[in-house]
Coordinates of C-alpha atoms in Angstrom, one line a residue:
M1 CA 0.1 -0.3 -0.5
D2 CA 0.9 3.5 -1.0
I3 CA -0.3 5.8 0.5
A4 CA -0.2 9.7 -1.2
N5 CA -1.3 13.2 -1.4
L6 CA -3.2 12.8 1.7
P7 CA -3.6 15.3 4.2
F8 CA -4.4 14.7 7.7
G9 CA -8.3 14.4 8.4
T10 CA -10.3 13.3 10.8
T11 CA -13.0 11.0 11.1
D12 CA -16.5 10.6 12.5
W13 CA -17.7 7.1 11.4
S14 CA -21.2 7.6 13.5
S15 CA -21.5 11.1 10.3
I16 CA -21.4 8.4 7.7
T17 CA -24.4 6.5 6.6
P18 CA -24.1 3.2 6.6
T19 CA -25.1 1.5 3.1
E20 CA -26.5 -2.2 3.9
H21 CA -25.0 -5.4 2.6
S22 CA -27.2 -8.4 2.1
G23 CA -25.5 -11.8 3.1
D24 CA -26.7 -15.4 2.6
T25 CA -28.0 -14.4 6.0
G26 CA -27.8 -11.3 7.7
M27 CA -27.3 -8.1 7.3
A28 CA -24.0 -6.2 7.2
Y29 CA -23.5 -2.6 7.5
W30 CA -20.8 -0.4 5.7
R31 CA -19.4 3.2 6.9
T32 CA -16.8 3.9 3.9
Q33 CA -14.5 6.4 3.7
Q34 CA -12.0 6.8 0.0
F35 CA -9.2 7.7 -0.3
G36 CA -7.7 8.1 -3.6
P37 CA -7.5 3.8 -4.2
I38 CA -7.8 3.0 -0.6
R39 CA -10.9 2.4 0.8
V40 CA -11.4 2.2 4.9
R41 CA -14.1 1.4 5.9
M42 CA -16.5 0.4 10.0
V43 CA -18.2 -2.4 9.4
T44 CA -21.2 -4.0 11.3
Y45 CA -22.5 -8.0 10.7
T46 CA -25.7 -8.8 12.1
P47 CA -26.2 -11.6 14.6
G48 CA -25.8 -14.8 11.8
Y49 CA -24.8 -12.9 9.0
L50 CA -22.7 -15.4 6.5
A51 CA -21.0 -13.6 3.4
D52 CA -22.9 -14.3 0.1
H53 CA -19.4 -15.2 -2.1
W54 CA -15.8 -15.8 -1.3
C55 CA -14.1 -12.6 -1.4
R56 CA -10.7 -12.1 -3.6
K57 CA -9.6 -8.3 -2.3
G58 CA -6.5 -8.0 -0.2
H59 CA -7.7 -6.1 3.4
I60 CA -6.3 -5.5 6.7
L61 CA -9.4 -5.6 8.9
L62 CA -9.1 -5.5 13.0
C63 CA -12.2 -6.4 14.8
L64 CA -13.5 -4.1 17.9
E65 CA -17.2 -5.9 18.7
G66 CA -18.3 -9.2 18.9
E67 CA -15.9 -12.2 17.0
L68 CA -16.0 -12.8 13.7
V69 CA -15.5 -16.2 12.0
T70 CA -13.7 -16.3 8.9
E71 CA -13.1 -19.1 6.5
L72 CA -10.0 -20.1 3.3
E73 CA -11.0 -21.4 0.6
D74 CA -8.7 -24.3 1.8
G75 CA -11.0 -25.3 4.7
R76 CA -8.8 -23.6 7.4
V77 CA -11.2 -21.0 9.9
F78 CA -10.3 -18.4 12.2
T79 CA -12.1 -16.6 14.7
L80 CA -11.5 -12.9 15.2
T81 CA -12.0 -11.1 18.9
P82 CA -11.4 -7.9 19.6
G83 CA -8.3 -6.1 19.5
M84 CA -7.4 -9.6 16.9
S85 CA -6.9 -8.7 13.1
Y86 CA -6.1 -10.5 9.8
Q87 CA -4.8 -9.6 7.0
V88 CA -4.5 -10.9 3.0
A89 CA -3.5 -9.6 -0.3
D90 CA -5.5 -9.7 -3.7
N91 CA -5.8 -13.0 -4.8
A92 CA -4.2 -14.4 -2.4
E93 CA -6.9 -16.7 -0.6
A94 CA -10.5 -16.5 -1.2
H95 CA -12.0 -15.8 2.6
R96 CA -15.8 -15.5 3.9
S97 CA -17.0 -13.9 7.0
S98 CA -19.6 -15.0 9.6
T99 CA -20.7 -14.1 12.6
S100 CA -23.7 -15.7 15.5
V101 CA -23.1 -13.8 17.7
G102 CA -22.7 -9.9 15.2
A103 CA -19.1 -8.4 14.6
T104 CA -18.0 -4.7 14.3
L105 CA -15.0 -4.3 12.6
F106 CA -12.8 -1.8 10.6
V107 CA -11.3 -3.2 8.3
V108 CA -8.8 -1.2 5.4
D109 CA -8.4 -2.1 1.3

């Protein structure tokens, strides 16, 4: 990631209107900021959320609240709780997320 031409700024995430994204089950609510090629999001998953696709986009993701289960296409499964993060490159390992209890995440991609 190359961060260029980005002046100092702050973001009040509560002031950004969330967009809704349906999963196979449950909903994801994204509050999104775009800084050139870098997308930054505060994402909230409802309890029972299961992604509707295998994602191949690279992310750096930090779990702020709840519990996030991330399954890799090869069958490995990782569980994140508050304070844990993961990172994956574009097109490196397909992954999908789910949560039984809900989760709030901070995502950079």
